[in-house]
Structure formats: structure tokens, C-alpha cells
XYZ file of N, CA and C in Angstrom:
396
model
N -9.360 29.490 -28.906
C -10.000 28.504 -28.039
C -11.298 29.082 -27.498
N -12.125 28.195 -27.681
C -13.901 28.729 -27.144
C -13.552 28.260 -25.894
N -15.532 28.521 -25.075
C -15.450 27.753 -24.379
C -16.169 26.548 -24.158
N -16.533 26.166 -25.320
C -17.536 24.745 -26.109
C -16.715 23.421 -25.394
N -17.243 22.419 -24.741
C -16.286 21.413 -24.495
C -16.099 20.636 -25.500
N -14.933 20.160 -25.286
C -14.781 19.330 -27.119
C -15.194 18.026 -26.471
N -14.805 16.652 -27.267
C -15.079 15.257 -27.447
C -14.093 15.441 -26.157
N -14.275 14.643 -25.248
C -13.668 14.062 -24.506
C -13.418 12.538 -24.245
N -12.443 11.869 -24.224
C -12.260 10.365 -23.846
C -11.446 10.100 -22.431
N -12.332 9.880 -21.704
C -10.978 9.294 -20.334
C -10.521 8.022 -20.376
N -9.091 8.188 -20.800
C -8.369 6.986 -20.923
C -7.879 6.385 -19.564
N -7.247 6.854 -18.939
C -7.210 6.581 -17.645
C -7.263 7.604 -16.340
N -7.545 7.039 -14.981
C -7.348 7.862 -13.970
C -7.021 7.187 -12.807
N -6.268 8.204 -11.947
C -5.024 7.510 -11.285
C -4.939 8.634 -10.222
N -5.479 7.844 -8.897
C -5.385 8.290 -7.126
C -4.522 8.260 -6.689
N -3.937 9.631 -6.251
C -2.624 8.981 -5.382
C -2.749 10.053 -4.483
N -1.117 10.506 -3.618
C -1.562 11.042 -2.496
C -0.906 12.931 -2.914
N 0.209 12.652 -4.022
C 1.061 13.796 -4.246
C 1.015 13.458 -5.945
N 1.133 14.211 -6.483
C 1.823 15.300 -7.652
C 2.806 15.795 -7.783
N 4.078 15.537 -8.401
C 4.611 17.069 -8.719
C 5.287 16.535 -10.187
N 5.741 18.008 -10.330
C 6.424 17.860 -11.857
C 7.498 17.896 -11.997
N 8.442 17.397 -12.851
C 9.871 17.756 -13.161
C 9.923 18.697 -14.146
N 10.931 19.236 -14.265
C 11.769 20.333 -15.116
C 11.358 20.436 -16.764
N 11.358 18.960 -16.496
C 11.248 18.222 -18.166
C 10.025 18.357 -18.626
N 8.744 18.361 -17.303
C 7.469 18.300 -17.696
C 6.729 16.770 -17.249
N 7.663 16.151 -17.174
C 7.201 14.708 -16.531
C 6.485 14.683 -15.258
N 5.482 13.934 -15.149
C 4.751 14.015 -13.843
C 5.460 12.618 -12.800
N 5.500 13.124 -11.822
C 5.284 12.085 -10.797
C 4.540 11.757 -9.388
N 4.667 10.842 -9.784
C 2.614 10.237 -8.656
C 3.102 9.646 -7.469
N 3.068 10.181 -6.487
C 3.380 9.852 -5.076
C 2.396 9.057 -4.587
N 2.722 8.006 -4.059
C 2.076 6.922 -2.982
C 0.649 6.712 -4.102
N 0.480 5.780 -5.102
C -0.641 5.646 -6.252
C -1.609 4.369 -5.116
N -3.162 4.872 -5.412
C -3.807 3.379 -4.605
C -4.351 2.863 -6.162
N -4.628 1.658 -6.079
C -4.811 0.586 -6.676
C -6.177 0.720 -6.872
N -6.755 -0.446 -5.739
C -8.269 -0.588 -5.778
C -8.536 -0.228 -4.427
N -7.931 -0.122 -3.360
C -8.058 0.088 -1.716
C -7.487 1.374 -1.095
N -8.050 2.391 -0.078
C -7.639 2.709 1.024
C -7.950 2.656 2.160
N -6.532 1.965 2.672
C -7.036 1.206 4.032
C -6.279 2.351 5.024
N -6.858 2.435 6.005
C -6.324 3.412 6.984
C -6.783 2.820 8.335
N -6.123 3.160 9.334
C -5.732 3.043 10.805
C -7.064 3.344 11.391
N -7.781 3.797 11.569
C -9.322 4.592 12.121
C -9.843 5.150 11.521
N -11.143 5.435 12.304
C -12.480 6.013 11.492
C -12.576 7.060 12.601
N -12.798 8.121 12.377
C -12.700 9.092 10.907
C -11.483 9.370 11.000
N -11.334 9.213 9.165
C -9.522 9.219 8.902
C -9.388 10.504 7.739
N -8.669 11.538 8.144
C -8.081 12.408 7.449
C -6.989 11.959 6.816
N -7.228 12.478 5.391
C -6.263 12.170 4.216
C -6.346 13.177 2.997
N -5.448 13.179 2.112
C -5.664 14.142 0.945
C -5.429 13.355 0.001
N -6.131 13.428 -1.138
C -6.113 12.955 -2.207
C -6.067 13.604 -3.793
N -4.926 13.183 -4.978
C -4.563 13.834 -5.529
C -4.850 12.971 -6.831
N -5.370 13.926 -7.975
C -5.667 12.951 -9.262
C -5.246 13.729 -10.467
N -4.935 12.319 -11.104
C -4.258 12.669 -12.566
C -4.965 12.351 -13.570
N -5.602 13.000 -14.461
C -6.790 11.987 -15.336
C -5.946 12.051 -16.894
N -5.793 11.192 -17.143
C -5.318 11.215 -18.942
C -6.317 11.547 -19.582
N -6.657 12.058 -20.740
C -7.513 12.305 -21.565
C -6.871 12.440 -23.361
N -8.429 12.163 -23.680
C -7.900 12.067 -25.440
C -9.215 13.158 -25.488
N -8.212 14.369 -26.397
C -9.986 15.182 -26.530
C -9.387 15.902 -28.141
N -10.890 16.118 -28.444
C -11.133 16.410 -29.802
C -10.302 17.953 -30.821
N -9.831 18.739 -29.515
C -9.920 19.759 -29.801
C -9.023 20.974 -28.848
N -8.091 22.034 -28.950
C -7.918 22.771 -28.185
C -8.911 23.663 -27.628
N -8.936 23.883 -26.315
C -10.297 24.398 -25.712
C -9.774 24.901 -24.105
N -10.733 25.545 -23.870
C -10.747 26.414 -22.266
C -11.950 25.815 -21.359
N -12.148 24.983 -20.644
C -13.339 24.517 -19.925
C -13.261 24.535 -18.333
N -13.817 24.609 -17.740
C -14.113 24.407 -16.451
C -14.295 22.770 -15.923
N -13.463 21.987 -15.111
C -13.802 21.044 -14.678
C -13.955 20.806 -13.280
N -14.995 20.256 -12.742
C -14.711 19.379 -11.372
C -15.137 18.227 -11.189
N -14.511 17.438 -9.659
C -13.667 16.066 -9.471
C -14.935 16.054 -7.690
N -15.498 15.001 -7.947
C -16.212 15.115 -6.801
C -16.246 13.455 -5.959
N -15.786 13.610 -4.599
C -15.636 12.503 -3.817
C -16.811 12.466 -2.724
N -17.441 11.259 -3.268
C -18.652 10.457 -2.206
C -18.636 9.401 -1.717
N -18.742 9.563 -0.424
C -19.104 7.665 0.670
C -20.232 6.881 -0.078
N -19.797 5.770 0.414
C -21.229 5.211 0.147
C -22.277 5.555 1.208
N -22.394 5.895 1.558
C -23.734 6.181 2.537
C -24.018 7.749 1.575
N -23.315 8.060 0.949
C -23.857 9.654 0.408
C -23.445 10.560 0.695
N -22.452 10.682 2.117
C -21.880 11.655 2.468
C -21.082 12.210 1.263
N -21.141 13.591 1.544
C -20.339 14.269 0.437
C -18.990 14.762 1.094
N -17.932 13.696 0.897
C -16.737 14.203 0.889
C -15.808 15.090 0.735
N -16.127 15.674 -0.476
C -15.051 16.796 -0.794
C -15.226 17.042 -2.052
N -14.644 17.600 -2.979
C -14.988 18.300 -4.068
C -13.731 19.272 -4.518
N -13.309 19.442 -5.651
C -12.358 20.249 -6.367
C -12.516 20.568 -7.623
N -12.272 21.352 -8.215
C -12.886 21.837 -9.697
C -11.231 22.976 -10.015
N -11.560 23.190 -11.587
C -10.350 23.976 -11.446
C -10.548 24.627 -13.281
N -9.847 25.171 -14.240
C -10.046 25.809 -15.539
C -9.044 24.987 -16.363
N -9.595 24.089 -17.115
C -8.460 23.025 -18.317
C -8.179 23.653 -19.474
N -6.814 24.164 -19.256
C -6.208 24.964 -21.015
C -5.420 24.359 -21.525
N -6.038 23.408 -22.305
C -5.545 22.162 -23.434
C -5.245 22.835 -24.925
N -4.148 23.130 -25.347
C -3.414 23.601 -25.909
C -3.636 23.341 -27.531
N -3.955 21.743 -27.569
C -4.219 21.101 -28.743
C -4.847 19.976 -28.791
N -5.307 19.441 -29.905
C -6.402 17.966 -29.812
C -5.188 16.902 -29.773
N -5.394 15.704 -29.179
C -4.612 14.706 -29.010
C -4.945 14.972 -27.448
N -3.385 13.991 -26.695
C -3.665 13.447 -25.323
C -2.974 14.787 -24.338
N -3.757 14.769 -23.200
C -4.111 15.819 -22.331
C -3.771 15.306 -20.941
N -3.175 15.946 -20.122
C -3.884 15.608 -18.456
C -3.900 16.808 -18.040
N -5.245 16.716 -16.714
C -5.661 17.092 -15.971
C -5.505 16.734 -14.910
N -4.715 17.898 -13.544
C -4.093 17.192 -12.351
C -4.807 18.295 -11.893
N -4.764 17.526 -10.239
C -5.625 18.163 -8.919
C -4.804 18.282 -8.267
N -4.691 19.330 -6.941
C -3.391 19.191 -5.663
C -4.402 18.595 -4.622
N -3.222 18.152 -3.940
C -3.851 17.146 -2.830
C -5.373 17.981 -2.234
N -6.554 16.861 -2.489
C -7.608 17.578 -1.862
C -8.172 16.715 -0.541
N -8.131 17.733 0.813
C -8.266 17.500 1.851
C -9.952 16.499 1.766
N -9.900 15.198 2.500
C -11.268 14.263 2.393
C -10.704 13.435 4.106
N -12.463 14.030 4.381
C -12.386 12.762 5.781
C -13.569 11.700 5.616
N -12.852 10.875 5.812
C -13.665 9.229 5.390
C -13.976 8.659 6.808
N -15.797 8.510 7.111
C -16.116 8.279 8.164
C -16.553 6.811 8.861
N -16.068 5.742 7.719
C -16.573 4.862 7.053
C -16.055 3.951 6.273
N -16.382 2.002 6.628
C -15.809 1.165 5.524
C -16.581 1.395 4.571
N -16.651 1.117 3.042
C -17.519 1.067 2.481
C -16.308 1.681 0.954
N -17.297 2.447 0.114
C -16.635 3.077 -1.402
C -16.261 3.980 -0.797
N -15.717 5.021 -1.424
C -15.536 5.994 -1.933
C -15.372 6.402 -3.481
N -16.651 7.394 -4.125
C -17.138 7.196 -5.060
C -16.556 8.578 -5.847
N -15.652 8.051 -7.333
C -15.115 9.842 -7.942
C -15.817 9.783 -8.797
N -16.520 11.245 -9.219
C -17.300 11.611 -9.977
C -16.868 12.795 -11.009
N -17.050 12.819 -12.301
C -16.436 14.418 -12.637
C -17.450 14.840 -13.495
N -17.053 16.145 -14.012
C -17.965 17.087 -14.364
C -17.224 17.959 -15.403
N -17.536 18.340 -16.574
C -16.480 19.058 -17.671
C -17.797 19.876 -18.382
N -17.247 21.193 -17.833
C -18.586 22.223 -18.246
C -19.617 22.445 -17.442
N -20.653 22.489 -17.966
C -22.325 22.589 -17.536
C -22.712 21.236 -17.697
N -21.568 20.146 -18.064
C -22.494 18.319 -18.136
C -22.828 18.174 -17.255
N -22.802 16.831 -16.761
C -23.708 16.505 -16.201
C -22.396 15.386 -15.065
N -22.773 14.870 -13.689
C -21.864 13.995 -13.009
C -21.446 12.406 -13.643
N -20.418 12.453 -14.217
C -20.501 11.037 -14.561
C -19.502 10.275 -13.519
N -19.540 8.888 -13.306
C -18.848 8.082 -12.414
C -17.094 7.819 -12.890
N -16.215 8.668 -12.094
C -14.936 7.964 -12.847
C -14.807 6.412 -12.370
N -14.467 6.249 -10.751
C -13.853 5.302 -10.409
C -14.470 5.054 -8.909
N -14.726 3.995 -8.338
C -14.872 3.246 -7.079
C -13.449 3.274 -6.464
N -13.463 3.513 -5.035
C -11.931 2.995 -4.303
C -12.882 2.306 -2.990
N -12.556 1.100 -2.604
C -12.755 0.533 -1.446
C -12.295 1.029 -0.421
N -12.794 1.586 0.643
C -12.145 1.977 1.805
C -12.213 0.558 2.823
N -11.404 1.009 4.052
C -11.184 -0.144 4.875
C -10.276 -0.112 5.833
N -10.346 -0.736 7.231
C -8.899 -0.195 8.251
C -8.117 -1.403 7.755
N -6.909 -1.196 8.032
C -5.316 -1.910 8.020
C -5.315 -3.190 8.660
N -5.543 -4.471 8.371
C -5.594 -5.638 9.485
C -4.184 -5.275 10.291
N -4.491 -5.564 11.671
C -3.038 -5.495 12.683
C -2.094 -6.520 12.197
């Protein structure tokens, strides 16, 4: 395994609040958001945890990171970590809960990064408080 990034495809990706694994190898996704997180007040501490599926070309060693932005630009938080994908076919890449305080209705914007590329946009989440 180099450390060349191969073809990458993100098939899906999926916010939630926990991770963990079973015995078997099976993942499971604690508390998953949709299209919304709505929370009680501003500024709201939370952690956030991601699972990205992937289809990639190739077994390989790369460096990735996962970057969370407001819409106003604030820079939220950020996590990165070393992907040792074993073989070509389907892959995931999981994060542990990463600490983010949201100061603000508006997006919250995930961005990732695989190698020396460049930021591409994964996913939008709407933030928002809880109607009473």
C-alpha cells in the first residue's frame, strides 16, 4: 500500500451522535440526524460522529479530514485521522464523537479532505432550536 490516494466515490454519509462496533464488525449509529439539528439554546454544545461509506479504487494508506462550518463561517471543529483500506471495493471511514459548539440558526456545513486535495462539500445539516 502507497501513499497515492486511489479513486474515491462517496456513496453515502451519515451524522449521528455515537459509533460503536460489535464483535461481528457491524457498526452501530447512535441517535442518526436526517436533515436537522435542533437544540434547546444558543450556544449549544454537542458532539458529532460520522460514518462515510466509500467505493475506492484500490488498497491504500491516506490521511483524511472531516471539517464542520456555520454559515456565517465560523469554524466549528475539525477531525482528521489515517484510512487503512485493506482492499478496492466498499470501505468506511468513522470519526469518534467530535466536540462542536453551534452559535447559531442557520447550516452547518461538512467538508472533507483525502490527502493533499483539496475541501470538497459532503453535506448541509440545518440547525435550529426545538419549538416548545
Amino acid at each position: 500500500m502507497s501513499g497515492e490516494i486511489p479513486d474515491i466515490e462517496i456513496v453515502s454519509l451519515v451524522v449521528c451522535d455515537e459509533i460503536r462496533k460489535e464483535d461481528n464488525g457491524k457498526g452501530i449509529l447512535i441517535g442518526v440526524y436526517i436533515d436537522d439539528i435542533l437544540v434547546r439554546e444558543f450556544p449549544a454544545a454537542l458532539a458529532l460522529s460520522l460514518w462515510l461509506h466509500l467505493r475506492i479504487s484500490s488498497a491504500a494508506e491516506f490521511p483524511f479530514e472531516f471539517r464542520f462550518t456555520e454559515t456565517n463561517g465560523t469554524h466549528a471543529s475539525e477531525v482528521g485521522g489515517m484510512a487503512k483500506i485493506k482492499q478496492k471495493g466498499a470501505a468506511v471511514i468513522t470519526t469518534p464523537p467530535v466536540p462542536i459548539i453551534l452559535g447559531g440558526e442557520g447550516d452547518l456545513k461538512i467538508e472533507s479532505k483525502f490527502g493533499d486535495g483539496e475541501w470538497e462539500p459532503l453535506r448541509n445539516l440545518k440547525v435550529g432550536l426545538m419549538k416548545a
